[in-house]
XYZ file of C-alpha atoms in Angstrom:
211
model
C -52.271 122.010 -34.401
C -53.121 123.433 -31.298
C -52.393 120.360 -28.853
C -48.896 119.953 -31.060
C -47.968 123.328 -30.505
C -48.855 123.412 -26.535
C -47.063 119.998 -26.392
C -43.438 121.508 -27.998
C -43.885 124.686 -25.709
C -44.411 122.576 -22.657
C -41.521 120.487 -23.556
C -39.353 123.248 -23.988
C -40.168 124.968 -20.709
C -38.808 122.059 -19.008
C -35.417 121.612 -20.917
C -36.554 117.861 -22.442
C -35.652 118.533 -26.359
C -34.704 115.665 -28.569
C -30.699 116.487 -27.441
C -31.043 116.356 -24.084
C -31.378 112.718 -23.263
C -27.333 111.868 -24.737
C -26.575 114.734 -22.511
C -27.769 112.710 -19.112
C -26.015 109.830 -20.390
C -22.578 111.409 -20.786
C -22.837 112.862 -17.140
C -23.841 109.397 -16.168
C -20.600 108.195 -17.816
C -18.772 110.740 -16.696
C -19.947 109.950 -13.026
C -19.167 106.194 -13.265
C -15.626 106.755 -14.592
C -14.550 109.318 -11.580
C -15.754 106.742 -9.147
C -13.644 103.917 -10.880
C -10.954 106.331 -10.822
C -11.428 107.636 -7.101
C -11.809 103.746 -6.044
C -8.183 102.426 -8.023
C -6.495 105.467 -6.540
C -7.744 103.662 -2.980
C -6.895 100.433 -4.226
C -3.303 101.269 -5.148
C -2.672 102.930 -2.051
C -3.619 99.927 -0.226
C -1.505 97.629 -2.089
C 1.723 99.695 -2.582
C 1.160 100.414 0.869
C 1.175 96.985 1.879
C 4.534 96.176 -0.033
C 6.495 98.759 1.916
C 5.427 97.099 5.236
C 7.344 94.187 3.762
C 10.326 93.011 5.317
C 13.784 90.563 4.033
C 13.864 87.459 5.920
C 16.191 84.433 5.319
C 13.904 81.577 3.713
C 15.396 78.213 3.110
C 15.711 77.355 -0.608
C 16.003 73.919 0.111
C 15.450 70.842 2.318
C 17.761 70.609 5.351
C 17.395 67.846 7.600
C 17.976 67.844 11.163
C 21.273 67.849 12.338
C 22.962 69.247 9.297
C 24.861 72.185 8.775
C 23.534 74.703 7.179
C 25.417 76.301 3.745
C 25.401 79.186 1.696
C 23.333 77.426 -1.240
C 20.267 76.613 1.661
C 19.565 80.148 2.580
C 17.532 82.821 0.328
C 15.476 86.053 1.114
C 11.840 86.419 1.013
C 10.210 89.799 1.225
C 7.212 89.330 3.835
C 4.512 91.230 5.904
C 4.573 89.583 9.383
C 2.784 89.679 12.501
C 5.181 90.351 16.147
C 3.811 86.813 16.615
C 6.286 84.851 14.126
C 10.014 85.047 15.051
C 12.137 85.472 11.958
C 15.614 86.732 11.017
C 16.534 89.099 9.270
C 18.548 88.787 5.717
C 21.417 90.780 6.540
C 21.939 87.992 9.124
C 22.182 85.695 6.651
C 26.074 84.973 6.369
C 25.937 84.278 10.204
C 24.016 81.416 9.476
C 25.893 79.258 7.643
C 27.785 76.572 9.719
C 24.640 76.463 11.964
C 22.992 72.858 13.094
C 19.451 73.012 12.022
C 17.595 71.789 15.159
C 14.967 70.132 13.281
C 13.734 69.204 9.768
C 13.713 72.224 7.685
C 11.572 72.593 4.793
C 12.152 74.161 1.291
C 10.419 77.458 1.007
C 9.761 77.866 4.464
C 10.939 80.563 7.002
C 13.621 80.840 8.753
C 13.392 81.007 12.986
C 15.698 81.303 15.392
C 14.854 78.120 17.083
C 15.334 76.414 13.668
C 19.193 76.630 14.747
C 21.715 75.747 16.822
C 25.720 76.968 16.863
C 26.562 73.577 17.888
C 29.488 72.801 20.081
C 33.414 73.789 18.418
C 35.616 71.484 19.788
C 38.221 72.354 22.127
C 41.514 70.950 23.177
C 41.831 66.970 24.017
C 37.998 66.731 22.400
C 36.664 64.799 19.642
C 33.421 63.630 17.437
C 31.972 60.200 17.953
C 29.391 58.815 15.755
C 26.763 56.319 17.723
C 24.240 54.020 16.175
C 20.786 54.797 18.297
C 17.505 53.322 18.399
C 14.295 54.971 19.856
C 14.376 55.069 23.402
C 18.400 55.318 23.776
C 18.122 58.857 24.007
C 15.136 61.303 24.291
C 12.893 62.475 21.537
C 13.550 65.803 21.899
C 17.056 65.772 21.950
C 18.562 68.033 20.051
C 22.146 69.292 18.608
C 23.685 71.573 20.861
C 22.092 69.905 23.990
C 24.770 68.652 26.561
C 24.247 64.897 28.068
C 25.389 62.251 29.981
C 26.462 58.965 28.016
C 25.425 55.886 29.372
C 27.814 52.686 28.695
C 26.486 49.263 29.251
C 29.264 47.864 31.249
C 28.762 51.542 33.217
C 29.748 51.023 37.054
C 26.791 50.927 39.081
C 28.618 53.285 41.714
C 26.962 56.583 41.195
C 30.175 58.624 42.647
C 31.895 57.506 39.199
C 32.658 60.309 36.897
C 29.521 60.473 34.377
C 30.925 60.577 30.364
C 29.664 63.969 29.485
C 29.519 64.941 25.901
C 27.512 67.579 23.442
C 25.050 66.420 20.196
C 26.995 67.433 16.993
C 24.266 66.514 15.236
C 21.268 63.840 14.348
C 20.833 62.140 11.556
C 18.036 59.795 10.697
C 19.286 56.434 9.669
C 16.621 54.999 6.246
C 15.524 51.655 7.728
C 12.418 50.598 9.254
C 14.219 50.423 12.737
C 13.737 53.997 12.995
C 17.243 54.096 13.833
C 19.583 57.395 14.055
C 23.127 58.365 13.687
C 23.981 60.591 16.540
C 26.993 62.557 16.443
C 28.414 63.102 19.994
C 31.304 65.921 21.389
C 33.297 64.404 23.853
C 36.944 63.687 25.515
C 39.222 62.164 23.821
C 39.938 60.166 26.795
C 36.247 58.261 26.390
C 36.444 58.270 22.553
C 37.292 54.516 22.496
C 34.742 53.459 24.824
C 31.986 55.671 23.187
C 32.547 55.225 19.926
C 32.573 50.629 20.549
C 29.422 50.984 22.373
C 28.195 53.182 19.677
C 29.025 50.606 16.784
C 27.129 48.272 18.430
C 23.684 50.072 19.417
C 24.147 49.928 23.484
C 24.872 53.482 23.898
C 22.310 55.713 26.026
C 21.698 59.139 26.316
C 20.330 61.154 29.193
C 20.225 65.453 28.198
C 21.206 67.178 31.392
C 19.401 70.175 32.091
């Protein structure tokens, strides 16, 4: 009776009764469920912080190949974080877009850059378009629409005081054959058309982009 006795006193002294354990396991809770609180808070302000960083940029919405114009129905808005690195424009600048030449092959879902596009060349009085049939080699690879150049005809007279045929790429269009072939769309006189446009047909026009 004795040792029972000494044992509840002792026991007691020290605050361990039969309640007291569920106590120390509701503050443990209790702890636990302020640091999941404390550490979503963080997390929230991270994220929500991270969407008003965002910016609208013009995405395409679909393909456009090089050379074409650009419409209405090709242009959307994505809302993006981006580094000073990546050049992009911005949505309100989206109606200024359309009518563009897109410079080179432009893929659904991407981003929009301002290198992407080119205003092309309007034409002006006395000029037309020519279309030209051109294989690799006729005319550099990284020609472009907008770039001005120097039209070489085959019968071209080897004097090099002769007026060169200047025109402007409308745009580029590649032609599905195994040729590798292209339909290039030239600016030029009016006055040249004829001569252009029959060396065109047949393949024997050259190209040389003047700096």
């Amino acid at each position: 009776m004795t040792t029972a006795s000494t044992t509840t006193r002792t026991r007691s002294s020290l605050g361990i009764g039969s309640s007291s354990l569920p106590i120390v396991r509701s503050r443990t809770k209790l702890l636990a469920g302020i640091a999941v609180t404390i550490f979503a808070a963080m997390f929230a302000s991270v994220v929500y912080g991270s969407v008003g960083d965002r910016t609208d940029v013009v995405s395409l919405v679909k393909d456009v190949e090089q050379g074409h114009a650009i419409t209405a129905s090709d242009l959307g808005v994505a809302q993006v974080s981006v580094s000073g690195d990546i050049r992009t424009i911005a949505s309100k600048d989206r109606s200024q877009l359309v009518g563009q030449v897109a410079t080179t092959h432009l893929s659904a879902g991407s981003l929009l850059a301002p290198s992407s596009l080119s205003r092309g060349a309007a034409l002006g009085p006395g000029q037309v378009k020519v279309a030209a049939l051109m294989k690799p080699g006729q005319y550099p690879v990284a020609m472009k629409p907008g770039d001005s150049v120097r039209l070489v005809l085959p019968d071209a007279p080897a004097d090099a005081s002769a007026a060169p045929i200047i025109g402007t790429v409308a745009s580029i269009d590649n032609v599905s054959d195994v040729s590798g072939s292209s339909t290039v769309t030239f600016t030029t006189d009016d006055a040249v058309a004829n001569a252009v446009a029959s060396a065109g047909a047949t393949g024997d026009l050259a190209a040389v982009v003047r700096s």
